[in-house]
Tab-separated table of C-alpha atoms and ligand atoms in Angstrom:
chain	number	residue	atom	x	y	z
A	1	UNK	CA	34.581	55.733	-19.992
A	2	UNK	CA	32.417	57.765	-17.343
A	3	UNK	CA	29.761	54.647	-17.562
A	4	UNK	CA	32.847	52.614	-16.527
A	5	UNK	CA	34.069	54.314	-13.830
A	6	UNK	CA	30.689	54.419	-12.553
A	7	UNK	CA	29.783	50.753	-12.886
A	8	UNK	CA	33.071	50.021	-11.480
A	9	UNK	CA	32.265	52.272	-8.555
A	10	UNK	CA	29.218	50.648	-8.335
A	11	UNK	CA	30.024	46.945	-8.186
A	12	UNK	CA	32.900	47.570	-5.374
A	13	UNK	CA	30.424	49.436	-2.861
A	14	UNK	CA	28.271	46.656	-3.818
A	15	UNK	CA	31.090	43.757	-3.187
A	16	UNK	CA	32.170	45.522	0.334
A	17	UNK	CA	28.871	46.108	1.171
A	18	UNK	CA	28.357	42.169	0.531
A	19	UNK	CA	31.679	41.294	2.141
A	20	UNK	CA	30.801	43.514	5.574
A	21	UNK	CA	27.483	41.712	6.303
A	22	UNK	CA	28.703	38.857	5.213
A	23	UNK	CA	31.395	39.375	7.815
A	24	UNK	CA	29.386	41.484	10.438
A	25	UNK	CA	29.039	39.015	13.656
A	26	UNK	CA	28.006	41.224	17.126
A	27	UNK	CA	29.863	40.527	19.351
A	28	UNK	CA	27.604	39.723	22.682
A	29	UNK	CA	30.676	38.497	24.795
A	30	UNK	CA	31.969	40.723	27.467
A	31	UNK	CA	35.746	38.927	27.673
A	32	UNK	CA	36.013	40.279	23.979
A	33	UNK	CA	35.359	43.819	24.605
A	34	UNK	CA	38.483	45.329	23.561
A	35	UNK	CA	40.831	47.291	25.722
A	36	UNK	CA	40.708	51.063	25.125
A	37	UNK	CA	41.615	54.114	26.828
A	38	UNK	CA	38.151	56.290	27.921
A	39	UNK	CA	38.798	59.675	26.456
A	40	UNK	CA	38.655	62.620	29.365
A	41	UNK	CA	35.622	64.966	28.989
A	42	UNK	CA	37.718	67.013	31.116
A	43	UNK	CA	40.432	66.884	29.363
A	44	UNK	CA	40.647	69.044	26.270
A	45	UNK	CA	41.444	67.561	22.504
A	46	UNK	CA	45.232	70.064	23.405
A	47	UNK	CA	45.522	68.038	27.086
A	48	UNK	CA	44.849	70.361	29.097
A	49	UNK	CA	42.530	69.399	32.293
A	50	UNK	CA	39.559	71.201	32.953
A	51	UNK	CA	39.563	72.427	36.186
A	52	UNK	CA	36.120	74.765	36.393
A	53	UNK	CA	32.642	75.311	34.876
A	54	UNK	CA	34.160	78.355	32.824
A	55	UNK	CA	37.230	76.435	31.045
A	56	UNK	CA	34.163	73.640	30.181
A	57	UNK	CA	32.099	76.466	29.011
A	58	UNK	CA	34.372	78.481	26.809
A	59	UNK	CA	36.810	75.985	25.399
A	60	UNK	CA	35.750	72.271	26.694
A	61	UNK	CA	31.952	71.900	25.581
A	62	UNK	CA	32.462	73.945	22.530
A	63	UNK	CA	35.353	71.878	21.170
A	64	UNK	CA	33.071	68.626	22.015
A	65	UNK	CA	29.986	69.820	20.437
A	66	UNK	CA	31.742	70.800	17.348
A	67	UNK	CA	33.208	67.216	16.913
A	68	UNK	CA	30.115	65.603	17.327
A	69	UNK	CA	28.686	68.431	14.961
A	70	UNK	CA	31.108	68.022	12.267
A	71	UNK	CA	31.816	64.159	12.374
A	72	UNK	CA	29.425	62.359	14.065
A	73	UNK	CA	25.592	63.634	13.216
A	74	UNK	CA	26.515	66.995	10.751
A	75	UNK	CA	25.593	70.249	11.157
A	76	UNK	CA	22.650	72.094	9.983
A	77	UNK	CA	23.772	73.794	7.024
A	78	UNK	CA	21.569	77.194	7.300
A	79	UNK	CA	18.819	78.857	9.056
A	80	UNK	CA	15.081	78.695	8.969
A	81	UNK	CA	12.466	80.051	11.236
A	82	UNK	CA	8.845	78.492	11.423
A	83	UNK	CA	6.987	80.554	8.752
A	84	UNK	CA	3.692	80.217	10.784
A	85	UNK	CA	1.806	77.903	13.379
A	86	UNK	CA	-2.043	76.762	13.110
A	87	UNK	CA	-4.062	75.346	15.838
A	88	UNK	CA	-5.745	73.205	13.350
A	89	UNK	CA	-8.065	71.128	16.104
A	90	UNK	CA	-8.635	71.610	19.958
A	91	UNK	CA	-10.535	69.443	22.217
A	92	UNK	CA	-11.443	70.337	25.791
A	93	UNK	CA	-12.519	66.419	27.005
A	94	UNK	CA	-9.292	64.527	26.005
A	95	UNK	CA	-8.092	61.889	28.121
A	96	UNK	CA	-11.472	60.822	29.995
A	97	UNK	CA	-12.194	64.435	30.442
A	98	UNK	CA	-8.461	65.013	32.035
A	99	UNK	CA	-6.791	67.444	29.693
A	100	UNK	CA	-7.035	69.691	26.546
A	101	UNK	CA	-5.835	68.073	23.100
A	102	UNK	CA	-4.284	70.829	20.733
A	103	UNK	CA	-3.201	69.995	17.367
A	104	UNK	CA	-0.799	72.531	16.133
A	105	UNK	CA	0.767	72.380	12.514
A	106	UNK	CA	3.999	74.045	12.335
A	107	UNK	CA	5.131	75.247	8.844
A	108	UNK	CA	8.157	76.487	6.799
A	109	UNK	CA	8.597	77.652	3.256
A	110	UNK	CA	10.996	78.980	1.771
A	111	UNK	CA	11.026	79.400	-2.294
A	112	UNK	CA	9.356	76.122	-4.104
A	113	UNK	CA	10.009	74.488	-0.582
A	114	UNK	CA	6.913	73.880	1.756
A	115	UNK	CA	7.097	71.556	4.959
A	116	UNK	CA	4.836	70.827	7.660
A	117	UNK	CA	4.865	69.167	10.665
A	118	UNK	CA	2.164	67.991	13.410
A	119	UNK	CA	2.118	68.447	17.154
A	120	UNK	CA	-0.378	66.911	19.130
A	121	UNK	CA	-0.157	67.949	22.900
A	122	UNK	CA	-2.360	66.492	25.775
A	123	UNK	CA	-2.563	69.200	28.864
A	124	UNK	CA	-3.641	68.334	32.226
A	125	UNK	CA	-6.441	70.344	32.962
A	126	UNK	CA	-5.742	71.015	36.370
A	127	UNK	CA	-2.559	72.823	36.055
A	128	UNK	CA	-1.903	76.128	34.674
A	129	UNK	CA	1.523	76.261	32.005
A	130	UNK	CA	2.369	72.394	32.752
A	131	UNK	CA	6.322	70.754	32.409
A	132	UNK	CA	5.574	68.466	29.065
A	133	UNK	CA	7.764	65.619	27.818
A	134	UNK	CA	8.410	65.892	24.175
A	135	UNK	CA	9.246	63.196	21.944
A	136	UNK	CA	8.881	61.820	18.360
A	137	UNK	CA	6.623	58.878	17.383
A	138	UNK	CA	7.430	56.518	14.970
A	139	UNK	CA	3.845	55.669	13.189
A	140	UNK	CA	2.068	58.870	13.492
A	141	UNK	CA	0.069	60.956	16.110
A	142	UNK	CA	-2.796	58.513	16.093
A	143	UNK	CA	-0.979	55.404	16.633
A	144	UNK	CA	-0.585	56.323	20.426
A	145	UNK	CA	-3.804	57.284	21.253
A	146	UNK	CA	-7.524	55.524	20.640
A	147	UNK	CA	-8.770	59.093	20.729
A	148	UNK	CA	-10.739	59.328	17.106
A	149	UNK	CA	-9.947	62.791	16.710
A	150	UNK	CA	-5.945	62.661	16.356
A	151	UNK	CA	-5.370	63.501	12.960
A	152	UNK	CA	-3.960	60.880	10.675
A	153	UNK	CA	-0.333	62.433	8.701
A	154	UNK	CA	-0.439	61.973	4.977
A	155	UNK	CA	3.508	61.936	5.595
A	156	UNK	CA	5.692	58.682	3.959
A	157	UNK	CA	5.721	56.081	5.960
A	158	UNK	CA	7.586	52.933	6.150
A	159	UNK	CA	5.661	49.582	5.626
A	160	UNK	CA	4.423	47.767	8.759
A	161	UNK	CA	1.944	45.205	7.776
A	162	UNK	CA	1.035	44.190	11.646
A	163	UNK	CA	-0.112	47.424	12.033
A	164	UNK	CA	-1.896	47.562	8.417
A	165	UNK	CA	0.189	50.141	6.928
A	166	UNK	CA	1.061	49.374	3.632
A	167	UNK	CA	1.841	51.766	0.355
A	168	UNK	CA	3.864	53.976	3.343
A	169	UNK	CA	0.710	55.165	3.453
A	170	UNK	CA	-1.407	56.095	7.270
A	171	UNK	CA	-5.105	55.043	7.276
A	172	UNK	CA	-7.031	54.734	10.257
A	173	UNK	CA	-6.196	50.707	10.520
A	174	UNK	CA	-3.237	52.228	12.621
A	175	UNK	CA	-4.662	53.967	15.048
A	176	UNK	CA	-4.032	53.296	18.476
A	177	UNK	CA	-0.904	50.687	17.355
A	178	UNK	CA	1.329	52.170	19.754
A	179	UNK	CA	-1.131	52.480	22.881
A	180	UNK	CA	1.205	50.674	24.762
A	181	UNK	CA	4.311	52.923	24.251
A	182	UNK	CA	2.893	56.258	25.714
A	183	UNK	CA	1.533	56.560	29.645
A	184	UNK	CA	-0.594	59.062	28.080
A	185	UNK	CA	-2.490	59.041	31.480
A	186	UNK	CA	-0.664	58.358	33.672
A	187	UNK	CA	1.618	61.591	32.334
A	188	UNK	CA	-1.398	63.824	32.423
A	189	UNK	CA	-2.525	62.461	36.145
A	190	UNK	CA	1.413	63.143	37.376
A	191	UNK	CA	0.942	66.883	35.964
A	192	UNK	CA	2.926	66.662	32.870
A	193	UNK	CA	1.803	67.624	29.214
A	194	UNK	CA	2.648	64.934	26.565
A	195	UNK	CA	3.706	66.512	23.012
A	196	UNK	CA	4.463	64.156	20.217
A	197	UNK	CA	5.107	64.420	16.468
A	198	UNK	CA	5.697	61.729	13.953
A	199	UNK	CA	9.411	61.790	12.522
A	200	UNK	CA	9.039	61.377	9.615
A	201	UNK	CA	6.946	64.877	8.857
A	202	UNK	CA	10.145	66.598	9.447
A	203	UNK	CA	12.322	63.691	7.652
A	204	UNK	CA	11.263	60.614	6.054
A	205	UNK	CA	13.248	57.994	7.568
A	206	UNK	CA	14.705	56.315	4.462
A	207	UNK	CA	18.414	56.899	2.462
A	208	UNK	CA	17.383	59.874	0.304
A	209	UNK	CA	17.803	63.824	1.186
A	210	UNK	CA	15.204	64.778	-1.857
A	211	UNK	CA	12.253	65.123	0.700
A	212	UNK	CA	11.726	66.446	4.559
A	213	UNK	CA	13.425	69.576	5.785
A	214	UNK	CA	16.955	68.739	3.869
A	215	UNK	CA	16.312	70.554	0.391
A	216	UNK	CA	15.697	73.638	1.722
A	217	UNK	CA	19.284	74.151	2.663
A	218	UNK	CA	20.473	72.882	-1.176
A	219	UNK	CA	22.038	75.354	-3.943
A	220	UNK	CA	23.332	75.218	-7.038
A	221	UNK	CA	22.162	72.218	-7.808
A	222	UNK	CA	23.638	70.116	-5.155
A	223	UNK	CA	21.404	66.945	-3.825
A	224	UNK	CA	22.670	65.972	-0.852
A	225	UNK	CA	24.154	67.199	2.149
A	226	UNK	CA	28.286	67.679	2.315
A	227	UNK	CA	30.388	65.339	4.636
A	228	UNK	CA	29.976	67.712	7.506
A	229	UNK	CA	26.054	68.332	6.971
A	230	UNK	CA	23.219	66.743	8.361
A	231	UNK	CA	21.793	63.316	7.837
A	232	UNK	CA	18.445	62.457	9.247
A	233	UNK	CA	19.021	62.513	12.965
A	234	UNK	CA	20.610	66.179	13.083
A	235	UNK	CA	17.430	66.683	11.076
A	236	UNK	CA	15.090	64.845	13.595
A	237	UNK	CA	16.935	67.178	16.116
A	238	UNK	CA	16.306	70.539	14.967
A	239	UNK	CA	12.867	69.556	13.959
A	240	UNK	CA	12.104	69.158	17.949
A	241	UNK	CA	14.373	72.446	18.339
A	242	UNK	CA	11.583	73.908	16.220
A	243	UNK	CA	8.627	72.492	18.301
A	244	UNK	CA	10.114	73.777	21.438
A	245	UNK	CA	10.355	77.675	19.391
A	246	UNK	CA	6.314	77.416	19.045
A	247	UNK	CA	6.126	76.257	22.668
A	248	UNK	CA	7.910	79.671	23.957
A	249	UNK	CA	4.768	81.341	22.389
A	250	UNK	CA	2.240	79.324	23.832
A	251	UNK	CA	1.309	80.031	26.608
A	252	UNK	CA	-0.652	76.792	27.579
A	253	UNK	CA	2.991	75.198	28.634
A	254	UNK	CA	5.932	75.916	30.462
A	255	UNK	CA	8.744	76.127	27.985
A	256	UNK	CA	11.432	76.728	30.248
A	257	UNK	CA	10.379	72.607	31.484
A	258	UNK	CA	10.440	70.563	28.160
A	259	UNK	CA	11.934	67.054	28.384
A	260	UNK	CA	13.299	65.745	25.319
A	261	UNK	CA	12.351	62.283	25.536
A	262	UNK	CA	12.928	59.380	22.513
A	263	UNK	CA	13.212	55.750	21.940
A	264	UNK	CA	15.819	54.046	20.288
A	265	UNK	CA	16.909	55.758	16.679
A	266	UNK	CA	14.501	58.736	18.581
A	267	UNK	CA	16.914	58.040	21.740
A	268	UNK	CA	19.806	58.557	19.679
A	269	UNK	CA	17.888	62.008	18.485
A	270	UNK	CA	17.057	63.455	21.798
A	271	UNK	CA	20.462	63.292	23.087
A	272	UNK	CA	21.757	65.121	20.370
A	273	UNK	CA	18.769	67.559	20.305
A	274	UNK	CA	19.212	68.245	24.061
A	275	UNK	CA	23.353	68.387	23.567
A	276	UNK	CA	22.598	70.706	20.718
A	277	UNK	CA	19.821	73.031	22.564
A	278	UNK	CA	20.403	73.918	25.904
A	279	UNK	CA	16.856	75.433	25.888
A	280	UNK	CA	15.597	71.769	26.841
A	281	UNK	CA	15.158	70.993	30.379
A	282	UNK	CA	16.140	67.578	30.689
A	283	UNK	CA	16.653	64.614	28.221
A	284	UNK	CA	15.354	60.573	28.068
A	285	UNK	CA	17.581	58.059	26.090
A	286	UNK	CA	15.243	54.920	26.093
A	287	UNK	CA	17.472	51.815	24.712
A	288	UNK	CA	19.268	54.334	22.139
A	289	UNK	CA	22.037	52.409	21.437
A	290	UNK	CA	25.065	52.703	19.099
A	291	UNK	CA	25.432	56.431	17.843
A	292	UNK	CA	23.073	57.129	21.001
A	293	UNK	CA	24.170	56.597	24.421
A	294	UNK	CA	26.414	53.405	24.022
A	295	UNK	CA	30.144	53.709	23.801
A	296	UNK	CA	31.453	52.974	20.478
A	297	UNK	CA	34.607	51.954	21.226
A	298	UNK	CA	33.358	48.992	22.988
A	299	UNK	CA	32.153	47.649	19.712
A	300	UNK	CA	29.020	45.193	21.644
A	301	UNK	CA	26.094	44.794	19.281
A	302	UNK	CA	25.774	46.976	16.798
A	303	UNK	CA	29.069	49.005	15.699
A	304	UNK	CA	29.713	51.968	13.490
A	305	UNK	CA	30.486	50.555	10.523
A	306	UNK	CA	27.031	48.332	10.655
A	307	UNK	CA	25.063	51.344	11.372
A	308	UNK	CA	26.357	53.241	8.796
A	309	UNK	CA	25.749	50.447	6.451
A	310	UNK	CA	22.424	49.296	7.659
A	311	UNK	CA	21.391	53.559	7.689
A	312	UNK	CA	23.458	55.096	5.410
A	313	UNK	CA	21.526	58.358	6.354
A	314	UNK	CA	21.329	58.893	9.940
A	315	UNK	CA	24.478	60.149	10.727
A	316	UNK	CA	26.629	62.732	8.244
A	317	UNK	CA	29.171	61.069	5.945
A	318	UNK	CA	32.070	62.067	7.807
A	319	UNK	CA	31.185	59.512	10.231
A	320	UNK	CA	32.081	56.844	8.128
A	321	UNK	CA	36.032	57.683	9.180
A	322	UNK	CA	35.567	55.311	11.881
A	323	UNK	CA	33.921	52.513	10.402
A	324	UNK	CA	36.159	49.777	11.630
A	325	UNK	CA	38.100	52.191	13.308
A	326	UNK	CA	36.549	53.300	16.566
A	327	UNK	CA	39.918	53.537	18.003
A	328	UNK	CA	40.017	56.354	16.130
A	329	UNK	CA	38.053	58.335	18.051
A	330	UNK	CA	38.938	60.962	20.190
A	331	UNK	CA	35.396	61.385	21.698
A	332	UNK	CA	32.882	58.623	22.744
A	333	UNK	CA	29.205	58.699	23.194
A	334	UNK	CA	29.782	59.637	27.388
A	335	UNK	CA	30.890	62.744	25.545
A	336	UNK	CA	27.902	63.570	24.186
A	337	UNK	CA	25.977	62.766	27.324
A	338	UNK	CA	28.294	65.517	28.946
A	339	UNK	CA	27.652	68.084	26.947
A	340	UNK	CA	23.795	68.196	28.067
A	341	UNK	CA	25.284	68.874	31.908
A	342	UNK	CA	24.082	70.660	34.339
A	343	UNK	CA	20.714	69.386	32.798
A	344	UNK	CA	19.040	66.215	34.192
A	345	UNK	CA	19.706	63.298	32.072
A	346	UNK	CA	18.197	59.676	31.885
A	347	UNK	CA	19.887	56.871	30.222
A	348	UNK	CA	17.876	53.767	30.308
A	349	UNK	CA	18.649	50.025	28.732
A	350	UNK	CA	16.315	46.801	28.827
A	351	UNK	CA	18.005	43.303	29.903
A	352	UNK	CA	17.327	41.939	26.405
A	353	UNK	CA	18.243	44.418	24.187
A	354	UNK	CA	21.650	43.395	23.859
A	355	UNK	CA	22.331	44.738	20.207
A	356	UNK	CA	22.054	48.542	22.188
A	357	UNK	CA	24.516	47.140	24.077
A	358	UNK	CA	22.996	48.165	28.048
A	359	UNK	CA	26.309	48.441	29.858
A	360	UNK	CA	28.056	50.357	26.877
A	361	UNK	CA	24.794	52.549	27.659
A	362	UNK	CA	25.217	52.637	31.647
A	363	UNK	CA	29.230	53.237	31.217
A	364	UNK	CA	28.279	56.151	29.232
A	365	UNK	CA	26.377	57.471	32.108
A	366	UNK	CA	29.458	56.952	34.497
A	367	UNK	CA	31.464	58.241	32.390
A	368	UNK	CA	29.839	61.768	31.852
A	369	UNK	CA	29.542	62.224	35.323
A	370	UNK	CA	32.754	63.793	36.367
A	371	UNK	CA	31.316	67.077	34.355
A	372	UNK	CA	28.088	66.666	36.537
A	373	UNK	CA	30.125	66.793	39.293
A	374	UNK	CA	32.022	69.772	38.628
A	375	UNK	CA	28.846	71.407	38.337
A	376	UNK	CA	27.505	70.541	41.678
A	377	UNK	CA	25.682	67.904	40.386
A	378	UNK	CA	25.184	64.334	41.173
A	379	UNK	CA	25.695	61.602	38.529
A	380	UNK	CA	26.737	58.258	38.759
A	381	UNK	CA	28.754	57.877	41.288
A	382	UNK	CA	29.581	53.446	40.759
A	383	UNK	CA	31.305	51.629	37.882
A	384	UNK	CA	29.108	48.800	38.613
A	385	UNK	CA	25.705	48.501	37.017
A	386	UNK	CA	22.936	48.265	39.645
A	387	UNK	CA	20.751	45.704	39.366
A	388	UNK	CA	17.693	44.848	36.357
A	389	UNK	CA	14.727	47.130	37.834
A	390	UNK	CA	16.503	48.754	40.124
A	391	UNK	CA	17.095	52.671	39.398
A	392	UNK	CA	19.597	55.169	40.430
A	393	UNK	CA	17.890	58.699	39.886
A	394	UNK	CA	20.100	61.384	40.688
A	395	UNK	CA	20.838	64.047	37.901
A	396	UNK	CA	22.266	61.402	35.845
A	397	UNK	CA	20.009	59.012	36.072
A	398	UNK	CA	20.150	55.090	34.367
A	399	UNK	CA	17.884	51.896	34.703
A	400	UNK	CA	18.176	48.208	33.369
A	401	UNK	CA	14.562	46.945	32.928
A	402	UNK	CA	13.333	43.749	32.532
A	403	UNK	CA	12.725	42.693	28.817
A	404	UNK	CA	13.145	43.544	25.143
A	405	UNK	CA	13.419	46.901	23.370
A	406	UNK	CA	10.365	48.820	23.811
A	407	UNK	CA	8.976	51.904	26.015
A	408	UNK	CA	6.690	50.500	28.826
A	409	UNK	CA	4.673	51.851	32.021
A	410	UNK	CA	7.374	50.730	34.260
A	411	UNK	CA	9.856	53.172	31.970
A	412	UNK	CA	7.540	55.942	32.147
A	413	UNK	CA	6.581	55.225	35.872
A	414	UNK	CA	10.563	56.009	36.404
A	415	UNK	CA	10.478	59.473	34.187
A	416	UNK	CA	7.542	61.030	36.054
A	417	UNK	CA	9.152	59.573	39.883
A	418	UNK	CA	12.559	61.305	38.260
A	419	UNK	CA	11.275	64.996	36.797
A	420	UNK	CA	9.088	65.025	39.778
A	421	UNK	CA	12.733	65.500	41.246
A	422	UNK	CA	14.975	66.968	38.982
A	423	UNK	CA	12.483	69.446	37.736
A	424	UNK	CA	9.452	70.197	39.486
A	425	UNK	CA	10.876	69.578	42.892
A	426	UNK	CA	7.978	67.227	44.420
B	1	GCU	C1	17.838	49.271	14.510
B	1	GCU	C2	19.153	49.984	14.626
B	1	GCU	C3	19.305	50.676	15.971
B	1	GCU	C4	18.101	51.546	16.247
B	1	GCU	C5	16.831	50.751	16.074
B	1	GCU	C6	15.544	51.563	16.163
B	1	GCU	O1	17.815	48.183	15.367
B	1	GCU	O2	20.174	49.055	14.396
B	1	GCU	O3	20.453	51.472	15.989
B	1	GCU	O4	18.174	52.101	17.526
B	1	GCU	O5	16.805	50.161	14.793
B	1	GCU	O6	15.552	52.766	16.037
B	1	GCU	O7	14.498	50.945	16.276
């Protein structure tokens, strides 16, 4: 009978599964955007207006957070502190003789559990406790460097033939892959330290919670997180969380100047990280996208329902409520982009990359701003988009570039001009 039930179960996911992507067409057409009603980040779930930085602070913010914790990404179900840090490798001549390379393995245990993750950090020689940008890599440490002595993770990792990694396996075939994603010099000739670490050390980015950081957190048995708990990107989150915890006890960097910075599925994760911990400094979106910085209920490109489908494990199961039913929702993504004010934020899109839907991303922007503002701070002041290369940089900051999804110079070029400004007051 059980057997039955089951293999019923089974063949109706299967059959709706089927019947969505069959059905699934983005829609790419502006005059179809529905009509919907922007929720108020100043406006509490009860209707009352928000009228000053305390009623945001004690009631607003906290209400927010706590609906994107419980039904969008999932909380983290328990504690854990890093068990110990290891400078496993230090260079003094990285980066044509520019900066220091550290490679620092951060690692928890905690009963038969045992995790470790990488961070390799380039320092700019000339300046004493440097502002870093921090962000996740998708192929490993070495893939955005040519420098031979980046370690190569024995983490899983998912198949990408054009970079010769097969067996989700890292050999040195990969290194340097990603070169063109990371201005590693021109970050360290602008002042800035880079730290990276490869995502899937602290998750493995594929629909299972048996490995990464989740089965620390299970008991009795249980194998996956609840409906409110984390899925991978509340995972990815806490892991940089973690990073920036070793950082406050090294005192090579500034800690008190970390930019959370992340592309795409990583964009989506440094929002949330930098919503989540108001330790970082400032926070980069590039091209996140739906479940990142693009309004939902706009429903251009990629929706809820196919993200939840497509990555069944990115966001917490509770999320799957509005599947088909973004109206539903009584916060958007500009929500989430809120809660990271007074800090500096940058939201930016590229022309092509329709499916992350760039003006969902931009509205976002707008939309957040009226909490900027009641902090004294400037965000984005026009409903209309400015112009493809052509960036506003205030504390909210947002550009359209030229092109397809991807991180390029001319991305990075715009980060340095902005923290030079927002952060480090050049
Ligand atoms: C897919 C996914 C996006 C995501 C992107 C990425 O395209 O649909 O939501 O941002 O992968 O992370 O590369």
């Amino acid at each position: 009978m059980k057997v039955l039930i089951l293999f019923g179960l089974l063949v109706s996911c299967y059959l709706s599964n089927a019947q969505f992507s069959i059905k699934f067409e983005p829609n790419y057409d502006e005059s179809k955007v529905p009509e919907f009603t922007v929720t108020d980040p100043l406006t509490t779930f009860k209707g009352r207006k928000v009228r000053n930085v305390r009623v945001w602070e004690k009631k607003r913010r906290p209400e927010l957070l706590n609906f994107f914790t419980e039904n969008v990404y999932g909380k983290v179900p328990g504690e854990l502190k890093i068990s110990e840090w290891k400078i496993v490798e230090k260079g003094e001549n990285a980066v044509n003789g520019k900066a220091i390379r550290k490679q620092v393995d951060i690692i928890f245990e905690k009963g038969n559990n045992y995790l470790r993750f990488n961070i390799l950090m380039y320092l700019p020689k000339n300046i004493e406790k440097p502002p870093i940008f921090l962000g996740y890599n998708f192929y490993g440490n070495h893939t955005i460097t040519d420098d031979v002595n980046v370690l190569i993770s024995d983490a899983w990792v998912m198949d990408n033939p054009s970079f010769g990694i097969i067996n989700n396996q890292l050999t040195e075939q990969s290194r340097g892959v990603r070169i063109n994603r990371w201005a590693v010099e021109k970050i360290i000739d602008a002042g800035y330290g880079l730290a990276t670490i490869y995502y899937g050390e602290v998750d493995p980015d594929k629909n299972d919670f048996y490995d990464g950081i989740h089965p620390f957190f299970y008991e009795n048995g249980r194998q996956q997180p609840a409906a409110n708990e984390w899925g991978s990107i509340t995972a990815w989150a806490w892991g940089l969380s973690r990073a920036l915890d070793y950082m406050e006890n090294d005192n090579e960097v500034d800690a008190t100047k970390v930019i959370v910075f992340g592309h795409s599925r990583l964009g989506k994760t440094s929002l949330w990280a930098g919503a989540r911990d108001e330790r970082f400094a400032a926070v980069i979106s590039n091209n996140s996208g739906c479940g990142g910085a693009a309004m939902s209920k706009r429903k251009f490109g990629e929706t809820v329902a196919r993200i939840n489908n497509s990555f069944p494990h990115w966001f917490c199961r509770n999320f799957r409520n509005y599947n088909l039913n973004e109206e539903a929702l009584p916060a958007d993504q500009h929500e989430l982009i809120a809660l990271i004010a007074p800090r500096p934020v940058y939201i930016a899109s590229a022309e092509e990359d329709q499916w992350a839907d760039p003006r969902g991303e931009f509205l976002s922007a707008f939309y957040a701003s009226p909490v900027y503002n009641l902090f004294g701070k400037q965000g984005i002041s026009y409903e209309k988009m400015p112009a493809v290369n052509q960036p506003v940089q205030n504390t909210v900051a947002y550009h359209i570039r030229s092109g397809i999804h991807d991180v390029t110079d001319y991305d990075w070029e715009q980060y340095i001009k902005w923290a030079d400004r927002q952060l480090v007051n050049k």
